[in-house]
mmCIF file of C-alpha atoms in Angstrom:
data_model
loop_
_atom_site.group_PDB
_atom_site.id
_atom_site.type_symbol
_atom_site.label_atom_id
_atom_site.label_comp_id
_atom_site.label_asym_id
_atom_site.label_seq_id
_atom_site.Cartn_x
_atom_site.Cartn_y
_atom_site.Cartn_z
ATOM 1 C CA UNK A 1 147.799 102.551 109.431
ATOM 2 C CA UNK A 2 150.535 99.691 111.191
ATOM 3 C CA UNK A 3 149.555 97.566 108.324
ATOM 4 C CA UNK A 4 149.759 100.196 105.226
ATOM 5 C CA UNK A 5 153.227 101.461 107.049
ATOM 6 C CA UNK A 6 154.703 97.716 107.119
ATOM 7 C CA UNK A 7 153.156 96.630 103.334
ATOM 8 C CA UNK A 8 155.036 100.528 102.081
ATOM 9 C CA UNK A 9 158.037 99.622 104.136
ATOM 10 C CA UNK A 10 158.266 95.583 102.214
ATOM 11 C CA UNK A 11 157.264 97.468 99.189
ATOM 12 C CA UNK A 12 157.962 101.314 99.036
ATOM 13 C CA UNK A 13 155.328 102.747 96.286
ATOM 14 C CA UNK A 14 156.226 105.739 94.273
ATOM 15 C CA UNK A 15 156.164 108.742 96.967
ATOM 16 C CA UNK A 16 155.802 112.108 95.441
ATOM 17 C CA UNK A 17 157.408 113.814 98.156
ATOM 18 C CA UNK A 18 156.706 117.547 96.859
ATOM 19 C CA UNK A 19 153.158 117.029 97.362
ATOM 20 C CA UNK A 20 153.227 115.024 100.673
ATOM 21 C CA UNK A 21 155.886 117.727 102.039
ATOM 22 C CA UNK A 22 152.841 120.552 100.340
ATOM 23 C CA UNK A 23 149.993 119.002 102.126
ATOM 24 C CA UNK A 24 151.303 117.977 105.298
ATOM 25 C CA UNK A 25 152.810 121.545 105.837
ATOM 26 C CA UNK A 26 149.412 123.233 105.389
ATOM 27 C CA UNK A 27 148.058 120.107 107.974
ATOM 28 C CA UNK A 28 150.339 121.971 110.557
ATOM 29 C CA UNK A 29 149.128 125.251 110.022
ATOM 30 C CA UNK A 30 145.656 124.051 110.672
ATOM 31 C CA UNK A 31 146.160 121.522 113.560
ATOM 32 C CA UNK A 32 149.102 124.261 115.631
ATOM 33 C CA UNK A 33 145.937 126.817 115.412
ATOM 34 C CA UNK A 34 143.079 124.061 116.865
ATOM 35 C CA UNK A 35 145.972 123.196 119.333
ATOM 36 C CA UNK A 36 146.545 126.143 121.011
ATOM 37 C CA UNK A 37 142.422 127.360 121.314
ATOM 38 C CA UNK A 38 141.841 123.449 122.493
ATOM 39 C CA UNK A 39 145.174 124.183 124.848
ATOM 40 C CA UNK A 40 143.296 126.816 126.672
ATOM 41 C CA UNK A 41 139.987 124.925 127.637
ATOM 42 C CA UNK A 42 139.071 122.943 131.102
ATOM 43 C CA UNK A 43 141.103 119.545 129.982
ATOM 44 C CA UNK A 44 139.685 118.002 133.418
ATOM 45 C CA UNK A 45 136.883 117.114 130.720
ATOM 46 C CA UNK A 46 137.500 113.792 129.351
ATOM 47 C CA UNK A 47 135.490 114.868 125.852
ATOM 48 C CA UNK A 48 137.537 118.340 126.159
ATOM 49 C CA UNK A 49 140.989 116.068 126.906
ATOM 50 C CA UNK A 50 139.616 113.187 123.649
ATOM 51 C CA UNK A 51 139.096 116.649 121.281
ATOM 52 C CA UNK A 52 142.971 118.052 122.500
ATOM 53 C CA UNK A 53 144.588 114.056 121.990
ATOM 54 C CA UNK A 54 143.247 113.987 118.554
ATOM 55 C CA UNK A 55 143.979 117.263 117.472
ATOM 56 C CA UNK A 56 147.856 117.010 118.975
ATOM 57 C CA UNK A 57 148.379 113.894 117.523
ATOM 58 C CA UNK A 58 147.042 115.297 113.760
ATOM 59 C CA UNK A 59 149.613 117.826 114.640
ATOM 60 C CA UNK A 60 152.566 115.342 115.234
ATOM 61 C CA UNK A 61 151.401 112.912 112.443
ATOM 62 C CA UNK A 62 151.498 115.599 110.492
ATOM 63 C CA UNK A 63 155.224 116.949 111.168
ATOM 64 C CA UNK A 64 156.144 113.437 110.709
ATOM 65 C CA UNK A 65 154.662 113.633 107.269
ATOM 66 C CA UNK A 66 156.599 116.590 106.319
ATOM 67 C CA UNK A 67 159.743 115.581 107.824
ATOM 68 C CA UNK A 68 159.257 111.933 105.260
ATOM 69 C CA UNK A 69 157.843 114.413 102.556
ATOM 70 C CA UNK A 70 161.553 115.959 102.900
ATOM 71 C CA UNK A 71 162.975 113.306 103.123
ATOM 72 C CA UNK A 72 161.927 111.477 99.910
ATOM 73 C CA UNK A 73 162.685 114.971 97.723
ATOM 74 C CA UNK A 74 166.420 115.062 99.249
ATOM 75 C CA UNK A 75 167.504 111.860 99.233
ATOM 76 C CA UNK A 76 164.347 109.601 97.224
ATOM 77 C CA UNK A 77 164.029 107.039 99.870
ATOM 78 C CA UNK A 78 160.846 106.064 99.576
ATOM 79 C CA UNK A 79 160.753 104.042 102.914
ATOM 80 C CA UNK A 80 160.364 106.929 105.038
ATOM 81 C CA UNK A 81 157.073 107.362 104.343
ATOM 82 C CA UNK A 82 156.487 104.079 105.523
ATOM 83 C CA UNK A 83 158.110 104.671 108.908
ATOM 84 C CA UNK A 84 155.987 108.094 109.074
ATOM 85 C CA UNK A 85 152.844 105.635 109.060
ATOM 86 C CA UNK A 86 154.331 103.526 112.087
ATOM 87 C CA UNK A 87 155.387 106.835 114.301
ATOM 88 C CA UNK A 88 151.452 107.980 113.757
ATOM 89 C CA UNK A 89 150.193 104.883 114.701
ATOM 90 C CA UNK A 90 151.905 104.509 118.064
ATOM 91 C CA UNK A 91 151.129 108.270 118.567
ATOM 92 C CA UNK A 92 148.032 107.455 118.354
ATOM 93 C CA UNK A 93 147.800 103.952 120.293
ATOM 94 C CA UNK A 94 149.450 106.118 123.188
ATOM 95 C CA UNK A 95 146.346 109.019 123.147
ATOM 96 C CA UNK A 96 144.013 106.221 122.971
ATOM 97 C CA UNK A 97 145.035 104.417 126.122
ATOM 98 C CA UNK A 98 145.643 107.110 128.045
ATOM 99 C CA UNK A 99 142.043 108.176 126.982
ATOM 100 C CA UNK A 100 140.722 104.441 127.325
ATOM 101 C CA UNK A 101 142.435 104.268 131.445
ATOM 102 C CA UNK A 102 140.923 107.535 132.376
ATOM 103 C CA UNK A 103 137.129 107.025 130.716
ATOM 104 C CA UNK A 104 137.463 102.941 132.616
ATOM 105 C CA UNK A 105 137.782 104.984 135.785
ATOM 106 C CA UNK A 106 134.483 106.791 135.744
ATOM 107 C CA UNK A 107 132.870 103.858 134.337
ATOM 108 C CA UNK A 108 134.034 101.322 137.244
ATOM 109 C CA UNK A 109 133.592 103.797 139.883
ATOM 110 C CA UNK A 110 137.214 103.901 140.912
ATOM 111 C CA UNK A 111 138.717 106.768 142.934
ATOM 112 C CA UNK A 112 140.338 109.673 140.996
ATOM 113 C CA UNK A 113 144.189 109.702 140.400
ATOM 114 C CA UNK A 114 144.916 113.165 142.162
ATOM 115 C CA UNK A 115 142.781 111.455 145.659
ATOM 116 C CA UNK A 116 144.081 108.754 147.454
ATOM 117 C CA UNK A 117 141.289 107.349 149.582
ATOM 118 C CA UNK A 118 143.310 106.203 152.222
ATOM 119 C CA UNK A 119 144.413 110.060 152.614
ATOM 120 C CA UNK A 120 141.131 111.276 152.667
ATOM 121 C CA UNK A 121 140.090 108.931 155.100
ATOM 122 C CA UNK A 122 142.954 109.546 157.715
ATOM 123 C CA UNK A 123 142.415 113.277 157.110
ATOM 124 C CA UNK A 124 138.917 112.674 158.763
ATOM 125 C CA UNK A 125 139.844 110.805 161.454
ATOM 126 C CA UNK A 126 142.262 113.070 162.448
ATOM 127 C CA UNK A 127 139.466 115.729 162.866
ATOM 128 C CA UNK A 128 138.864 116.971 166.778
ATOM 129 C CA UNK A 129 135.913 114.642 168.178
ATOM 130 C CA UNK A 130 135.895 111.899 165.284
ATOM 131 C CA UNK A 131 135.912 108.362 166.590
ATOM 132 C CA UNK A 132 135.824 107.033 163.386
ATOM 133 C CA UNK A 133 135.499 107.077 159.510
ATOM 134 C CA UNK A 134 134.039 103.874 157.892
ATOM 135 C CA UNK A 135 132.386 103.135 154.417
ATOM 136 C CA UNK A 136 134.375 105.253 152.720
ATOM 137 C CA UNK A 137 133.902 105.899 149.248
ATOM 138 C CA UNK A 138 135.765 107.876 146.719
ATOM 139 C CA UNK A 139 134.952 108.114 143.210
ATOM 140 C CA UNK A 140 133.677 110.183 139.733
ATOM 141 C CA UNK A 141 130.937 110.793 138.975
ATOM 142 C CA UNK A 142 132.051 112.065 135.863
ATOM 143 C CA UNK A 143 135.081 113.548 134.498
ATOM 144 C CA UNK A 144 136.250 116.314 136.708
ATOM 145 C CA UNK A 145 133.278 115.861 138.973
ATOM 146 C CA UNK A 146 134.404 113.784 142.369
ATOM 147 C CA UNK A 147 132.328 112.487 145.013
ATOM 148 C CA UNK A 148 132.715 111.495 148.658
ATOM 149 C CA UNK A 149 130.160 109.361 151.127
ATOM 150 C CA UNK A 150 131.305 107.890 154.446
ATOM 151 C CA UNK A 151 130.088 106.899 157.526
ATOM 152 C CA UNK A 152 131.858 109.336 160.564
ATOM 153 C CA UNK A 153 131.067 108.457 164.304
ATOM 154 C CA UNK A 154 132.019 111.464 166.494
ATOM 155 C CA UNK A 155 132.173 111.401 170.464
ATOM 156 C CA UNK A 156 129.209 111.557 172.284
ATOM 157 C CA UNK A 157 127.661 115.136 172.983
ATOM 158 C CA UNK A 158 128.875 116.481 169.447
ATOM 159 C CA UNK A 159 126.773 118.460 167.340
ATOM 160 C CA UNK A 160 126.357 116.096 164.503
ATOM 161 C CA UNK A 161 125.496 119.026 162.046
ATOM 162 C CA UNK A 162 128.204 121.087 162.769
ATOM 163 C CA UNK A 163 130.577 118.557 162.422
ATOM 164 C CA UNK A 164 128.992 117.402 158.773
ATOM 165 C CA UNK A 165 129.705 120.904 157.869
ATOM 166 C CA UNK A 166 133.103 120.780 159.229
ATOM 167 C CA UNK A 167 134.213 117.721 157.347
ATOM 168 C CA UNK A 168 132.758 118.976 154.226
ATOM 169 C CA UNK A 169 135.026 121.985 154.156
ATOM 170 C CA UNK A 170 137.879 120.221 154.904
ATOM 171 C CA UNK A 171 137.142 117.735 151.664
ATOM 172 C CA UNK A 172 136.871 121.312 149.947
ATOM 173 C CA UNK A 173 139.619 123.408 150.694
ATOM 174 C CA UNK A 174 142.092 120.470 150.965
ATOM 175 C CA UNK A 175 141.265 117.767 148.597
ATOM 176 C CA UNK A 176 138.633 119.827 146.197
ATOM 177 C CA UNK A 177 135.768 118.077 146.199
ATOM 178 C CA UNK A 178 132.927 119.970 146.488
ATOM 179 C CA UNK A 179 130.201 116.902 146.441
ATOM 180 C CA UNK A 180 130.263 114.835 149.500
ATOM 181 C CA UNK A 181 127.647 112.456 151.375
ATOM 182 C CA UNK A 182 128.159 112.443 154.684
ATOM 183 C CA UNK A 183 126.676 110.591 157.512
ATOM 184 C CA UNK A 184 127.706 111.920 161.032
ATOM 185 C CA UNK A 185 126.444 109.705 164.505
ATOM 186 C CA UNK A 186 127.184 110.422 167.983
ATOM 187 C CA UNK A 187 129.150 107.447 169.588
ATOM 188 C CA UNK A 188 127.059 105.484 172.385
ATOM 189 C CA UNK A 189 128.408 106.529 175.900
ATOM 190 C CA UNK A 190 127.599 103.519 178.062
ATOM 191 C CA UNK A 191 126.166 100.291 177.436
ATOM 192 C CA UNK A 192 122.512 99.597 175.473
ATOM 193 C CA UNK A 193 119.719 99.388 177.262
ATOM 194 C CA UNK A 194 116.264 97.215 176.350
ATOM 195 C CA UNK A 195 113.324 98.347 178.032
ATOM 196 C CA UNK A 196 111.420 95.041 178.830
ATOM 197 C CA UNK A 197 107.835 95.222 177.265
ATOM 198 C CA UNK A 198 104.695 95.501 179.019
ATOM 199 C CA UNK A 199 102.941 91.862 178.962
ATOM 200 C CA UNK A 200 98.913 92.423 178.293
ATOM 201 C CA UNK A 201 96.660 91.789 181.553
ATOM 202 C CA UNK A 202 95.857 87.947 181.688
ATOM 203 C CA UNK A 203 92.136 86.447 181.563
#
């Protein structure tokens, strides 16, 4: 599309602007009507999100079309379907990165925009009876689906359990994630103790 827009901008072809003006209006029609049923679906899908991107920017190529179409009958420069070609193409370099960052995400395991791991982490700290959070990690699993593990020492005498269940609430209700891994240990007291071992009865 970049290099048809720059060859028709060097060298504008004939443009019949009645019938680009004719076919990008009825373009509109169809993309405004897929835009506003795709408009209403769970976009924290990234194939729900790719469907919406390329149906928006049909949408906006195809005003641009109309609005050269126009053009070209009013005032027969031909050029301006050329620079219709360049507006679509950046349209759609923009969809396509912002498409390309979120789907590189999920595939290197990196934390979620919306959750900031260092966040999450202090949030469980800052729990009653935790001693300390460690190993934690934060990523998707898949679009819209985030995941939590860590490592949580609490104090000594804790109901480990209780506590897992505790935590995993709180990554609910405050930071919506619903899947977490948690590992909860009870912090040693005093200092380890080896028992010697028994040496076997000599000959």
């Amino acid at each position: 599309i970049v290099w048809e827009g720059i060859r028709r901008l060097v060298d504008p072809p004939d443009v019949e602007g009645g019938v680009v003006l004719a076919v990008a209006l009825v373009g509109v029609a169809v993309n405004v009507a897929a835009s506003m049923v795709l408009a209403g679906a769970n976009r924290r899908s990234l194939n729900v999100e790719g469907a919406f991107q390329h149906v928006l920017t049909d949408l906006f190529a195809f005003i641009a079309t109309a609005i050269a179409g126009a053009v070209v009958l009013a005032t027969g420069f031909a050029r301006a379907d050329g620079i219709a070609a360049l507006i679509v193409a950046a349209l759609m370099l923009r969809s396509g990165y912002g498409l390309l960052r979120d789907s590189g995400r999920v595939l290197l395991e990196a934390s979620p925009r919306n959750l900031d791991p260092e966040e999450i982490g202090t949030a469980l700290a800052s729990e009653h009876h935790v001693v300390e959070v460690h190993d934690l990690h934060v990523w998707e699993v898949t679009s819209g689906f985030p995941a939590i593990s860590a490592h949580v020492t609490v104090r000594a005498g804790c109901d480990t359990q209780a506590h897992r269940r505790q935590l995993a609430e709180l990554l609910r209700e405050r930071f919506g994630v619903t899947h977490s891994t948690l590992q909860v240990e009870t912090r040693h007291a005093g200092p380890l103790t080896i028992e010697p071992l028994e040496r076997g009865s000599e000959a």
